[in-house]
Amino acid sequence: MCTLYFNKYLESIYKTISHYGILVINKGGKMHILVTGGCGYIGRNMVDSLLLNGHNVIVVDSLINGSLEAINERTIFYKEDIRDINGIRKIFRENKIDLVMDFAALIDVEESFKIPEEYLDVNVNGLGVILRVMDEFDVKKIIFSSTAAVYDTNSNLVTEESITKPINPYGTSKLMGEKLLDYYAKYKGFKYVVFRYFNVIGSAKLGYSWDEFSSIVPKILTSIKSGNKFIINGNKYDTKDGTCIRYYIHMIDFISAHQ
């Protein structure tokens, strides 16, 4: 069996990095927040939470991986690729924006080995476009969705000071994105927070389907329902049965950390 851990307080997974000032979402007043990738699995849950807390939300999503069904009618929605600088400028020109939450990215580790140039283009150049336009319109606050894949795989419990040594193009692209943020903080006065997290599961809203997402939990449940065998790869890990240990964060906890 594969050991699954669900722990609300796994500090090593749930850490944030804050540089050059404290970035806080204003709970006491309405903010105008741009959510990139707002129609994806995590983005759609975040959008609903922000709306519930009284914020104005603008969503940009290419819908390559996002879903049309995820578009909340209470948001201002733009179907744009984050690499299209003119399209992003149009969004900033037409809306007041106080803060950007960036979830737009390619995230499949296995796929990143097949098309590494696409991962660098979307995850690094796309972020570069967002930051450039933010600077043009004097929007200096951003929350960036990174990954624990930036860490050295030999690390056990990790902290913000742990060695970053990604072993796949996906992790590399996210670490490059963090370095871009560091540049904009040092030289452009940006304030940012980075979340380096592992696997997010669950939903903050009943009714969201996981069928379209690559996650072990819905796959297990589907195999149980269908009666098909569920195969777990790997049998040489230092565990009781040789299978790996995977850590997970529930969506509600993930969203709470952002707010």
Tab-separated table of N, CA and C in Angstrom, residues 139-235:
chain	number	residue	atom	x	y	z
A	139	VAL	N	1.788	47.993	-9.913
A	139	VAL	CA	1.200	46.976	-9.026
A	139	VAL	C	2.367	46.162	-8.497
A	140	LYS	N	2.595	46.203	-7.187
A	140	LYS	CA	3.862	45.702	-6.633
A	140	LYS	C	3.704	44.482	-5.713
A	141	LYS	N	2.525	43.894	-5.660
A	141	LYS	CA	2.318	42.768	-4.752
A	141	LYS	C	1.894	41.523	-5.522
A	142	ILE	N	2.553	40.401	-5.226
A	142	ILE	CA	2.222	39.157	-5.913
A	142	ILE	C	2.432	37.965	-4.987
A	143	ILE	N	1.530	36.994	-5.078
A	143	ILE	CA	1.676	35.691	-4.411
A	143	ILE	C	1.923	34.668	-5.504
A	144	PHE	N	3.028	33.954	-5.389
A	144	PHE	CA	3.474	33.049	-6.443
A	144	PHE	C	3.336	31.592	-6.008
A	145	SER	N	2.726	30.811	-6.875
A	145	SER	CA	2.542	29.386	-6.614
A	145	SER	C	3.742	28.622	-7.155
A	146	SER	N	4.639	28.208	-6.258
A	146	SER	CA	5.816	27.453	-6.654
A	146	SER	C	5.608	25.978	-6.319
A	147	THR	N	6.657	25.278	-6.003
A	147	THR	CA	6.548	23.836	-5.776
A	147	THR	C	7.695	23.342	-4.907
A	148	ALA	N	7.457	22.266	-4.183
A	148	ALA	CA	8.517	21.630	-3.403
A	148	ALA	C	9.491	20.891	-4.313
A	149	ALA	N	9.180	20.812	-5.602
A	149	ALA	CA	10.086	20.173	-6.554
A	149	ALA	C	11.356	20.989	-6.777
A	150	VAL	N	11.440	22.171	-6.165
A	150	VAL	CA	12.667	22.963	-6.280
A	150	VAL	C	13.751	22.438	-5.345
A	151	TYR	N	13.381	21.575	-4.383
A	151	TYR	CA	14.338	21.122	-3.378
A	151	TYR	C	15.177	19.939	-3.852
A	152	ASP	N	16.310	19.750	-3.183
A	152	ASP	CA	17.160	18.585	-3.391
A	152	ASP	C	16.373	17.350	-2.946
A	153	THR	N	16.307	16.328	-3.778
A	153	THR	CA	15.523	15.132	-3.452
A	153	THR	C	16.114	14.346	-2.294
A	154	ASN	N	17.336	14.643	-1.899
A	154	ASN	CA	17.942	13.964	-0.754
A	154	ASN	C	17.533	14.590	0.569
A	155	SER	N	16.817	15.713	0.515
A	155	SER	CA	16.363	16.373	1.731
A	155	SER	C	15.194	15.615	2.341
A	156	ASN	N	15.120	15.629	3.661
A	156	ASN	CA	13.975	15.031	4.346
A	156	ASN	C	12.989	16.136	4.687
A	157	LEU	N	13.004	16.603	5.934
A	157	LEU	CA	12.195	17.768	6.258
A	157	LEU	C	12.891	18.997	5.691
A	158	VAL	N	12.154	19.812	4.989
A	158	VAL	CA	12.760	20.968	4.345
A	158	VAL	C	12.275	22.264	4.972
A	159	THR	N	13.108	23.270	4.887
A	159	THR	CA	12.761	24.617	5.333
A	159	THR	C	13.094	25.564	4.189
A	160	GLU	N	12.870	26.843	4.414
A	160	GLU	CA	13.191	27.820	3.383
A	160	GLU	C	14.687	27.892	3.109
A	161	GLU	N	15.489	27.420	4.068
A	161	GLU	CA	16.939	27.463	3.911
A	161	GLU	C	17.499	26.180	3.295
A	162	SER	N	16.659	25.187	3.060
A	162	SER	CA	17.124	23.928	2.486
A	162	SER	C	17.657	24.142	1.073
A	163	ILE	N	18.541	23.245	0.643
A	163	ILE	CA	19.165	23.353	-0.671
A	163	ILE	C	18.121	23.221	-1.778
A	164	THR	N	18.159	24.133	-2.725
A	164	THR	CA	17.291	24.021	-3.905
A	164	THR	C	18.089	23.391	-5.033
A	165	LYS	N	17.625	22.243	-5.471
A	165	LYS	CA	18.330	21.499	-6.512
A	165	LYS	C	17.313	20.647	-7.273
A	166	PRO	N	16.495	21.277	-8.106
A	166	PRO	CA	15.448	20.533	-8.816
A	166	PRO	C	16.036	19.501	-9.769
A	167	ILE	N	15.315	18.388	-9.944
A	167	ILE	CA	15.807	17.307	-10.807
A	167	ILE	C	14.946	17.129	-12.045
A	168	ASN	N	14.020	18.056	-12.287
A	168	ASN	CA	13.180	17.971	-13.474
A	168	ASN	C	12.932	19.372	-14.018
A	169	PRO	N	12.570	19.482	-15.295
A	169	PRO	CA	12.344	20.798	-15.905
A	169	PRO	C	11.241	21.599	-15.215
A	170	TYR	N	10.224	20.913	-14.711
A	170	TYR	CA	9.147	21.628	-14.011
A	170	TYR	C	9.694	22.363	-12.792
A	171	GLY	N	10.409	21.634	-11.921
A	171	GLY	CA	10.981	22.265	-10.732
A	171	GLY	C	11.963	23.360	-11.088
A	172	THR	N	12.740	23.132	-12.131
A	172	THR	CA	13.703	24.142	-12.587
A	172	THR	C	12.998	25.421	-13.024
A	173	SER	N	11.908	25.262	-13.762
A	173	SER	CA	11.177	26.444	-14.242
A	173	SER	C	10.597	27.249	-13.086
A	174	LYS	N	10.144	26.563	-12.037
A	174	LYS	CA	9.584	27.268	-10.883
A	174	LYS	C	10.675	27.987	-10.090
A	175	LEU	N	11.832	27.360	-9.970
A	175	LEU	CA	12.928	28.005	-9.259
A	175	LEU	C	13.405	29.240	-10.025
A	176	MET	N	13.430	29.165	-11.342
A	176	MET	CA	13.779	30.322	-12.159
A	176	MET	C	12.756	31.436	-11.957
A	177	GLY	N	11.487	31.053	-11.809
A	177	GLY	CA	10.453	32.041	-11.533
A	177	GLY	C	10.689	32.742	-10.202
A	178	GLU	N	11.106	31.987	-9.190
A	178	GLU	CA	11.410	32.587	-7.897
A	178	GLU	C	12.558	33.590	-8.010
A	179	LYS	N	13.553	33.266	-8.827
A	179	LYS	CA	14.682	34.181	-9.004
A	179	LYS	C	14.239	35.465	-9.711
A	180	LEU	N	13.287	35.350	-10.619
A	180	LEU	CA	12.723	36.545	-11.246
A	180	LEU	C	12.060	37.436	-10.205
A	181	LEU	N	11.294	36.814	-9.313
A	181	LEU	CA	10.628	37.565	-8.249
A	181	LEU	C	11.645	38.268	-7.357
A	182	ASP	N	12.728	37.569	-7.062
A	182	ASP	CA	13.767	38.155	-6.222
A	182	ASP	C	14.360	39.397	-6.877
A	183	TYR	N	14.556	39.329	-8.189
A	183	TYR	CA	15.073	40.488	-8.920
A	183	TYR	C	14.107	41.668	-8.807
A	184	TYR	N	12.816	41.408	-9.033
A	184	TYR	CA	11.837	42.493	-8.993
A	184	TYR	C	11.685	43.057	-7.582
A	185	ALA	N	11.913	42.223	-6.569
A	185	ALA	CA	11.870	42.723	-5.195
A	185	ALA	C	13.062	43.615	-4.898
A	186	LYS	N	14.242	43.190	-5.337
A	186	LYS	CA	15.465	43.947	-5.042
A	186	LYS	C	15.536	45.260	-5.804
A	187	TYR	N	15.123	45.235	-7.054
A	187	TYR	CA	15.372	46.385	-7.919
A	187	TYR	C	14.122	47.171	-8.321
A	188	LYS	N	12.940	46.586	-8.066
A	188	LYS	CA	11.705	47.263	-8.476
A	188	LYS	C	10.752	47.526	-7.312
A	189	GLY	N	11.163	47.129	-6.109
A	189	GLY	CA	10.339	47.413	-4.940
A	189	GLY	C	9.129	46.515	-4.771
A	190	PHE	N	9.139	45.345	-5.392
A	190	PHE	CA	8.021	44.419	-5.263
A	190	PHE	C	8.006	43.755	-3.879
A	191	LYS	N	6.820	43.378	-3.438
A	191	LYS	CA	6.647	42.535	-2.257
A	191	LYS	C	6.000	41.235	-2.720
A	192	TYR	N	6.558	40.129	-2.298
A	192	TYR	CA	6.021	38.860	-2.787
A	192	TYR	C	6.091	37.754	-1.741
A	193	VAL	N	5.249	36.784	-1.932
A	193	VAL	CA	5.253	35.567	-1.120
A	193	VAL	C	5.281	34.381	-2.068
A	194	VAL	N	6.106	33.408	-1.739
A	194	VAL	CA	6.195	32.182	-2.528
A	194	VAL	C	5.700	31.009	-1.696
A	195	PHE	N	4.835	30.193	-2.269
A	195	PHE	CA	4.402	28.961	-1.628
A	195	PHE	C	5.066	27.784	-2.340
A	196	ARG	N	5.898	27.060	-1.608
A	196	ARG	CA	6.507	25.838	-2.136
A	196	ARG	C	5.764	24.663	-1.497
A	197	TYR	N	4.827	24.110	-2.205
A	197	TYR	CA	4.006	23.067	-1.598
A	197	TYR	C	4.064	21.781	-2.408
A	198	PHE	N	3.652	20.717	-1.756
A	198	PHE	CA	3.581	19.421	-2.420
A	198	PHE	C	2.202	19.261	-3.056
A	199	ASN	N	1.536	18.187	-2.777
A	199	ASN	CA	0.300	17.830	-3.464
A	199	ASN	C	-0.920	18.400	-2.753
A	200	VAL	N	-1.709	19.176	-3.477
A	200	VAL	CA	-2.961	19.713	-2.935
A	200	VAL	C	-4.094	18.779	-3.340
A	201	ILE	N	-4.940	18.446	-2.375
A	201	ILE	CA	-6.068	17.567	-2.660
A	201	ILE	C	-7.341	18.161	-2.070
A	202	GLY	N	-8.462	17.585	-2.435
A	202	GLY	CA	-9.739	18.016	-1.880
A	202	GLY	C	-10.280	19.239	-2.579
A	203	SER	N	-11.278	19.824	-1.984
A	203	SER	CA	-11.918	20.998	-2.557
A	203	SER	C	-12.481	21.847	-1.441
A	204	ALA	N	-12.500	23.149	-1.675
A	204	ALA	CA	-13.122	24.060	-0.717
A	204	ALA	C	-14.613	24.190	-0.984
A	205	LYS	N	-15.089	23.526	-2.017
A	205	LYS	CA	-16.487	23.655	-2.406
A	205	LYS	C	-17.024	22.308	-2.865
A	206	LEU	N	-18.131	21.893	-2.284
A	206	LEU	CA	-18.742	20.641	-2.701
A	206	LEU	C	-19.214	20.741	-4.142
A	207	GLY	N	-19.047	19.673	-4.879
A	207	GLY	CA	-19.523	19.661	-6.255
A	207	GLY	C	-18.429	19.747	-7.284
A	208	TYR	N	-17.215	20.151	-6.867
A	208	TYR	CA	-16.109	20.180	-7.812
A	208	TYR	C	-15.638	18.763	-8.085
A	209	SER	N	-15.449	18.464	-9.326
A	209	SER	CA	-15.013	17.126	-9.720
A	209	SER	C	-13.503	17.072	-9.848
A	210	TRP	N	-12.948	15.943	-9.442
A	210	TRP	CA	-11.518	15.726	-9.611
A	210	TRP	C	-11.221	14.912	-10.859
A	211	ASP	N	-12.225	14.475	-11.562
A	211	ASP	CA	-12.006	13.538	-12.663
A	211	ASP	C	-11.020	14.058	-13.689
A	212	GLU	N	-11.005	15.381	-13.868
A	212	GLU	CA	-10.171	15.966	-14.908
A	212	GLU	C	-8.745	16.225	-14.443
A	213	PHE	N	-8.463	15.953	-13.175
A	213	PHE	CA	-7.155	16.278	-12.631
A	213	PHE	C	-6.341	15.027	-12.346
A	214	SER	N	-5.053	15.167	-12.480
A	214	SER	CA	-4.136	14.050	-12.265
A	214	SER	C	-3.794	13.982	-10.783
A	215	SER	N	-4.595	13.274	-10.017
A	215	SER	CA	-4.395	13.163	-8.581
A	215	SER	C	-4.657	11.730	-8.149
A	216	ILE	N	-3.860	11.258	-7.202
A	216	ILE	CA	-3.945	9.858	-6.810
A	216	ILE	C	-5.269	9.516	-6.115
A	217	VAL	N	-5.814	10.457	-5.347
A	217	VAL	CA	-7.013	10.149	-4.569
A	217	VAL	C	-8.219	9.828	-5.456
A	218	PRO	N	-8.571	10.683	-6.430
A	218	PRO	CA	-9.702	10.313	-7.294
A	218	PRO	C	-9.423	9.054	-8.100
A	219	LYS	N	-8.158	8.832	-8.445
A	219	LYS	CA	-7.838	7.615	-9.191
A	219	LYS	C	-8.069	6.371	-8.334
A	220	ILE	N	-7.713	6.454	-7.052
A	220	ILE	CA	-7.967	5.331	-6.133
A	220	ILE	C	-9.462	5.092	-5.996
A	221	LEU	N	-10.204	6.173	-5.791
A	221	LEU	CA	-11.654	6.038	-5.616
A	221	LEU	C	-12.315	5.491	-6.880
A	222	THR	N	-11.828	5.925	-8.034
A	222	THR	CA	-12.375	5.428	-9.299
A	222	THR	C	-12.098	3.943	-9.465
A	223	SER	N	-10.882	3.517	-9.083
A	223	SER	CA	-10.550	2.086	-9.209
A	223	SER	C	-11.384	1.236	-8.259
A	224	ILE	N	-11.658	1.757	-7.070
A	224	ILE	CA	-12.517	1.028	-6.122
A	224	ILE	C	-13.925	0.894	-6.682
A	225	LYS	N	-14.431	1.995	-7.216
A	225	LYS	CA	-15.785	2.000	-7.758
A	225	LYS	C	-15.923	1.062	-8.947
A	226	SER	N	-14.901	1.016	-9.797
A	226	SER	CA	-14.968	0.198	-11.008
A	226	SER	C	-14.541	-1.244	-10.779
A	227	GLY	N	-13.874	-1.476	-9.641
A	227	GLY	CA	-13.383	-2.814	-9.368
A	227	GLY	C	-12.079	-3.147	-10.057
A	228	ASN	N	-11.460	-2.145	-10.668
A	228	ASN	CA	-10.179	-2.368	-11.344
A	228	ASN	C	-9.018	-2.279	-10.363
A	229	LYS	N	-7.945	-2.951	-10.688
A	229	LYS	CA	-6.758	-2.954	-9.839
A	229	LYS	C	-6.066	-1.598	-9.913
A	230	PHE	N	-5.640	-1.113	-8.752
A	230	PHE	CA	-4.882	0.136	-8.705
A	230	PHE	C	-3.411	-0.205	-8.514
A	231	ILE	N	-2.574	0.246	-9.423
A	231	ILE	CA	-1.157	-0.118	-9.416
A	231	ILE	C	-0.320	1.026	-8.853
A	232	ILE	N	0.520	0.699	-7.882
A	232	ILE	CA	1.457	1.665	-7.305
A	232	ILE	C	2.857	1.267	-7.729
A	233	ASN	N	3.556	2.161	-8.397
A	233	ASN	CA	4.903	1.874	-8.858
A	233	ASN	C	5.925	2.139	-7.754
A	234	GLY	N	6.986	1.332	-7.733
A	234	GLY	CA	8.059	1.516	-6.763
A	234	GLY	C	7.927	0.568	-5.588
A	235	ASN	N	8.974	-0.174	-5.298
A	235	ASN	CA	8.940	-1.112	-4.167
A	235	ASN	C	10.273	-1.181	-3.424
